[in-house]
Each structure stands twice: as C-alpha cells, then as structure tokens.
Amino acid sequence: MKKIVLLALAITIVGCTSGKTSAERHAYAFARQHSQILSGTLVESRNASYQANLPQFKDIYRQGAADRRAGMKENEANQYAKSIREQVTSGLKTRSTFTGNTGDKWEQTAEHKDALLFGNELSATYLDGYFGR
C-alpha cells in the first residue's frame, strides 16, 4: 500500500510540473518567493507579479536558444548568465500600480534578496534556453 501511495504522489508531482515551460516555471518561482508588498490596505498579487514578469522570462529563454543556434560556446553562455545575475542584482527597480487607480504608479529599488532571486531565475532561464531544456 505504501508503494502505491508513493507512486501516486510521484506521478502527481511530475504531472503538476511537466506542463510548464522553463520560462513559466522560473517566472512562477520568482513570483512565489519574492517579498510581497503588504500594508493595511494593499496586498500584492502573486498572479499579477507572475503575469507581469512572464514576458521577460520568455524573451530571455528565446535569447538563450538564439545564442546557441548562433554558435555561442558553452563557457560564453555561462559567462553571459553570470552577467545577467550581476546586472540585475546591482539595480533592480520594481514598478507598482494601484488597481483602483491606474494613474497611481510608483517605483522603488527592490530588496537585495529579491534582486538576487530575480537574477538567479533569469539566468537559469537563459541557460535553459541555451541548453534546450
């Protein structure tokens, strides 16, 4: 009975993750793990964060695939992924809007841990594109 339960659990876990592309998985991981803006009247939507960042993750994945087709060497791709992490970590800004009033927008510097997370997820997406994962 234990083996059946473990097998069913393993199939469920694989089934839940296998339907997403690399860009979707990394964008979701970022949206799930980054700090939320919380106040008495405002809670940031993780789904909105996912949707807002997904196009950038898709673009970076396509860039990795294009660099592979263009003949970029593996060590150059790894160096480029490292530069993505460093660039994002050094100055990530977040833009927010208030749903009730789209004219109410603000920008702020992201927390270091969020910038690091974003850089790690973006660079991993780039390498997934490069390696065709």
PDB file of C-alpha atoms in Angstrom:
ATOM      1  CA  MET A   1       0.000   0.000   0.000  1.00  0.00           C
ATOM      2  CA  LYS A   2       2.863   2.387   0.836  1.00  0.00           C
ATOM      3  CA  LYS A   3       4.408   1.804  -2.591  1.00  0.00           C
ATOM      4  CA  ILE A   4       1.142   2.644  -4.320  1.00  0.00           C
ATOM      5  CA  VAL A   5       0.775   5.870  -2.345  1.00  0.00           C
ATOM      6  CA  LEU A   6       4.376   6.887  -3.069  1.00  0.00           C
ATOM      7  CA  LEU A   7       3.966   6.101  -6.774  1.00  0.00           C
ATOM      8  CA  ALA A   8       0.746   8.112  -6.964  1.00  0.00           C
ATOM      9  CA  LEU A   9       2.426  11.027  -5.190  1.00  0.00           C
ATOM     10  CA  ALA A  10       5.409  10.925  -7.561  1.00  0.00           C
ATOM     11  CA  ILE A  11       3.141  10.870 -10.623  1.00  0.00           C
ATOM     12  CA  THR A  12       1.149  13.799  -9.253  1.00  0.00           C
ATOM     13  CA  ILE A  13       4.273  15.873  -8.621  1.00  0.00           C
ATOM     14  CA  VAL A  14       5.700  15.161 -12.074  1.00  0.00           C
ATOM     15  CA  GLY A  15       2.347  15.833 -13.699  1.00  0.00           C
ATOM     16  CA  CYS A  16       1.988  19.200 -12.000  1.00  0.00           C
ATOM     17  CA  THR A  17       5.374  20.486 -13.141  1.00  0.00           C
ATOM     18  CA  SER A  18       5.849  18.930 -16.554  1.00  0.00           C
ATOM     19  CA  GLY A  19       3.204  21.029 -18.313  1.00  0.00           C
ATOM     20  CA  LYS A  20       5.022  24.342 -17.844  1.00  0.00           C
ATOM     21  CA  THR A  21       7.793  25.753 -19.971  1.00  0.00           C
ATOM     22  CA  SER A  22      11.084  26.796 -18.425  1.00  0.00           C
ATOM     23  CA  ALA A  23      10.094  30.461 -18.604  1.00  0.00           C
ATOM     24  CA  GLU A  24       6.795  29.729 -16.866  1.00  0.00           C
ATOM     25  CA  ARG A  25       8.471  27.665 -14.128  1.00  0.00           C
ATOM     26  CA  HIS A  26      11.088  30.331 -13.380  1.00  0.00           C
ATOM     27  CA  ALA A  27       8.609  33.228 -13.511  1.00  0.00           C
ATOM     28  CA  TYR A  28       6.352  31.297 -11.141  1.00  0.00           C
ATOM     29  CA  ALA A  29       9.255  30.509  -8.806  1.00  0.00           C
ATOM     30  CA  PHE A  30      10.128  34.202  -8.651  1.00  0.00           C
ATOM     31  CA  ALA A  31       6.526  35.293  -8.078  1.00  0.00           C
ATOM     32  CA  ARG A  32       6.082  32.675  -5.345  1.00  0.00           C
ATOM     33  CA  GLN A  33       9.287  33.503  -3.456  1.00  0.00           C
ATOM     34  CA  HIS A  34       9.751  37.261  -3.685  1.00  0.00           C
ATOM     35  CA  SER A  35       8.730  39.636  -0.921  1.00  0.00           C
ATOM     36  CA  GLN A  36       5.186  40.868  -1.090  1.00  0.00           C
ATOM     37  CA  ILE A  37       4.149  44.449  -0.529  1.00  0.00           C
ATOM     38  CA  LEU A  38       1.861  44.289   2.461  1.00  0.00           C
ATOM     39  CA  SER A  39       0.156  47.118   4.249  1.00  0.00           C
ATOM     40  CA  GLY A  40      -3.186  47.725   5.876  1.00  0.00           C
ATOM     41  CA  THR A  41      -4.881  48.425   2.553  1.00  0.00           C
ATOM     42  CA  LEU A  42      -2.610  46.824  -0.051  1.00  0.00           C
ATOM     43  CA  VAL A  43      -1.594  43.260  -0.807  1.00  0.00           C
ATOM     44  CA  GLU A  44       0.414  42.476  -3.923  1.00  0.00           C
ATOM     45  CA  SER A  45      -0.994  39.707  -6.108  1.00  0.00           C
ATOM     46  CA  ARG A  46       1.437  36.874  -6.830  1.00  0.00           C
ATOM     47  CA  ASN A  47      -0.501  36.083 -10.015  1.00  0.00           C
ATOM     48  CA  ALA A  48      -0.145  39.690 -11.184  1.00  0.00           C
ATOM     49  CA  SER A  49       3.596  39.508 -10.488  1.00  0.00           C
ATOM     50  CA  TYR A  50       3.814  36.251 -12.461  1.00  0.00           C
ATOM     51  CA  GLN A  51       1.905  37.708 -15.415  1.00  0.00           C
ATOM     52  CA  ALA A  52       3.950  40.926 -15.377  1.00  0.00           C
ATOM     53  CA  ASN A  53       7.301  39.099 -15.402  1.00  0.00           C
ATOM     54  CA  LEU A  54       6.476  36.197 -17.720  1.00  0.00           C
ATOM     55  CA  PRO A  55       7.209  38.113 -20.974  1.00  0.00           C
ATOM     56  CA  GLN A  56      10.729  38.935 -19.768  1.00  0.00           C
ATOM     57  CA  PHE A  57      11.371  35.297 -18.859  1.00  0.00           C
ATOM     58  CA  LYS A  58      10.124  34.181 -22.282  1.00  0.00           C
ATOM     59  CA  ASP A  59      12.384  36.721 -24.000  1.00  0.00           C
ATOM     60  CA  ILE A  60      15.476  35.627 -22.082  1.00  0.00           C
ATOM     61  CA  TYR A  61      14.710  31.956 -22.856  1.00  0.00           C
ATOM     62  CA  ARG A  62      14.451  32.772 -26.578  1.00  0.00           C
ATOM     63  CA  GLN A  63      17.716  34.698 -26.369  1.00  0.00           C
ATOM     64  CA  GLY A  64      19.487  31.663 -24.891  1.00  0.00           C
ATOM     65  CA  ALA A  65      18.155  29.439 -27.672  1.00  0.00           C
ATOM     66  CA  ALA A  66      19.146  32.002 -30.325  1.00  0.00           C
ATOM     67  CA  ASP A  67      22.670  32.285 -28.897  1.00  0.00           C
ATOM     68  CA  ARG A  68      23.055  28.502 -29.088  1.00  0.00           C
ATOM     69  CA  ARG A  69      21.915  28.497 -32.727  1.00  0.00           C
ATOM     70  CA  ALA A  70      24.322  31.358 -33.468  1.00  0.00           C
ATOM     71  CA  GLY A  71      27.227  29.210 -32.266  1.00  0.00           C
ATOM     72  CA  MET A  72      27.954  30.707 -28.851  1.00  0.00           C
ATOM     73  CA  LYS A  73      30.262  28.468 -26.845  1.00  0.00           C
ATOM     74  CA  GLU A  74      29.110  26.996 -23.538  1.00  0.00           C
ATOM     75  CA  ASN A  75      31.607  28.960 -21.441  1.00  0.00           C
ATOM     76  CA  GLU A  76      30.424  32.192 -23.104  1.00  0.00           C
ATOM     77  CA  ALA A  77      26.803  31.308 -22.303  1.00  0.00           C
ATOM     78  CA  ASN A  78      27.713  30.656 -18.671  1.00  0.00           C
ATOM     79  CA  GLN A  79      29.564  33.974 -18.531  1.00  0.00           C
ATOM     80  CA  TYR A  80      26.550  35.749 -20.034  1.00  0.00           C
ATOM     81  CA  ALA A  81      24.245  34.114 -17.467  1.00  0.00           C
ATOM     82  CA  LYS A  82      26.589  35.312 -14.723  1.00  0.00           C
ATOM     83  CA  SER A  83      26.472  38.849 -16.135  1.00  0.00           C
ATOM     84  CA  ILE A  84      22.652  38.732 -16.071  1.00  0.00           C
ATOM     85  CA  ARG A  85      22.761  37.885 -12.361  1.00  0.00           C
ATOM     86  CA  GLU A  86      25.279  40.629 -11.612  1.00  0.00           C
ATOM     87  CA  GLN A  87      23.456  43.283 -13.612  1.00  0.00           C
ATOM     88  CA  VAL A  88      20.065  42.559 -12.084  1.00  0.00           C
ATOM     89  CA  THR A  89      21.456  42.344  -8.557  1.00  0.00           C
ATOM     90  CA  SER A  90      23.113  45.743  -8.854  1.00  0.00           C
ATOM     91  CA  GLY A  91      19.986  47.775  -9.518  1.00  0.00           C
ATOM     92  CA  LEU A  92      16.598  46.122  -9.869  1.00  0.00           C
ATOM     93  CA  LYS A  93      13.701  48.544  -9.643  1.00  0.00           C
ATOM     94  CA  THR A  94      10.116  47.456  -9.143  1.00  0.00           C
ATOM     95  CA  ARG A  95       7.147  49.260 -10.630  1.00  0.00           C
ATOM     96  CA  SER A  96       3.744  49.067  -8.991  1.00  0.00           C
ATOM     97  CA  THR A  97       0.294  50.383  -9.772  1.00  0.00           C
ATOM     98  CA  PHE A  98      -2.826  50.591  -7.690  1.00  0.00           C
ATOM     99  CA  THR A  99      -5.631  48.618  -9.319  1.00  0.00           C
ATOM    100  CA  GLY A 100      -8.296  51.067  -8.250  1.00  0.00           C
ATOM    101  CA  ASN A 101      -6.482  53.967  -9.930  1.00  0.00           C
ATOM    102  CA  THR A 102      -4.135  53.096 -12.790  1.00  0.00           C
ATOM    103  CA  GLY A 103      -2.739  56.617 -12.682  1.00  0.00           C
ATOM    104  CA  ASP A 104      -1.312  55.895  -9.234  1.00  0.00           C
ATOM    105  CA  LYS A 105       2.104  54.376 -10.007  1.00  0.00           C
ATOM    106  CA  TRP A 106       5.350  54.217  -8.093  1.00  0.00           C
ATOM    107  CA  GLU A 107       8.814  52.776  -8.487  1.00  0.00           C
ATOM    108  CA  GLN A 108      11.231  51.607  -5.838  1.00  0.00           C
ATOM    109  CA  THR A 109      14.507  49.754  -5.569  1.00  0.00           C
ATOM    110  CA  ALA A 110      13.955  46.064  -4.901  1.00  0.00           C
ATOM    111  CA  GLU A 111      15.266  44.417  -1.784  1.00  0.00           C
ATOM    112  CA  HIS A 112      18.646  42.758  -2.328  1.00  0.00           C
ATOM    113  CA  LYS A 113      17.246  39.257  -1.758  1.00  0.00           C
ATOM    114  CA  ASP A 114      14.514  39.854  -4.363  1.00  0.00           C
ATOM    115  CA  ALA A 115      17.023  41.226  -6.874  1.00  0.00           C
ATOM    116  CA  LEU A 116      19.236  38.204  -6.273  1.00  0.00           C
ATOM    117  CA  LEU A 117      16.282  35.842  -6.703  1.00  0.00           C
ATOM    118  CA  PHE A 118      15.207  37.577  -9.926  1.00  0.00           C
ATOM    119  CA  GLY A 119      18.760  37.465 -11.311  1.00  0.00           C
ATOM    120  CA  ASN A 120      19.133  33.778 -10.452  1.00  0.00           C
ATOM    121  CA  GLU A 121      15.806  32.859 -12.059  1.00  0.00           C
ATOM    122  CA  LEU A 122      16.516  34.929 -15.192  1.00  0.00           C
ATOM    123  CA  SER A 123      19.996  33.473 -15.670  1.00  0.00           C
ATOM    124  CA  ALA A 124      18.682  29.930 -15.141  1.00  0.00           C
ATOM    125  CA  THR A 125      16.006  30.600 -17.770  1.00  0.00           C
ATOM    126  CA  TYR A 126      18.649  31.857 -20.203  1.00  0.00           C
ATOM    127  CA  LEU A 127      20.716  28.689 -19.690  1.00  0.00           C
ATOM    128  CA  ASP A 128      17.614  26.517 -20.096  1.00  0.00           C
ATOM    129  CA  GLY A 129      17.070  28.200 -23.457  1.00  0.00           C
ATOM    130  CA  TYR A 130      20.708  27.715 -24.387  1.00  0.00           C
ATOM    131  CA  PHE A 131      20.662  24.016 -23.466  1.00  0.00           C
ATOM    132  CA  GLY A 132      17.170  23.412 -24.842  1.00  0.00           C
ATOM    133  CA  ARG A 133      15.569  22.412 -21.527  1.00  0.00           C
TER     134      ARG A 133
END
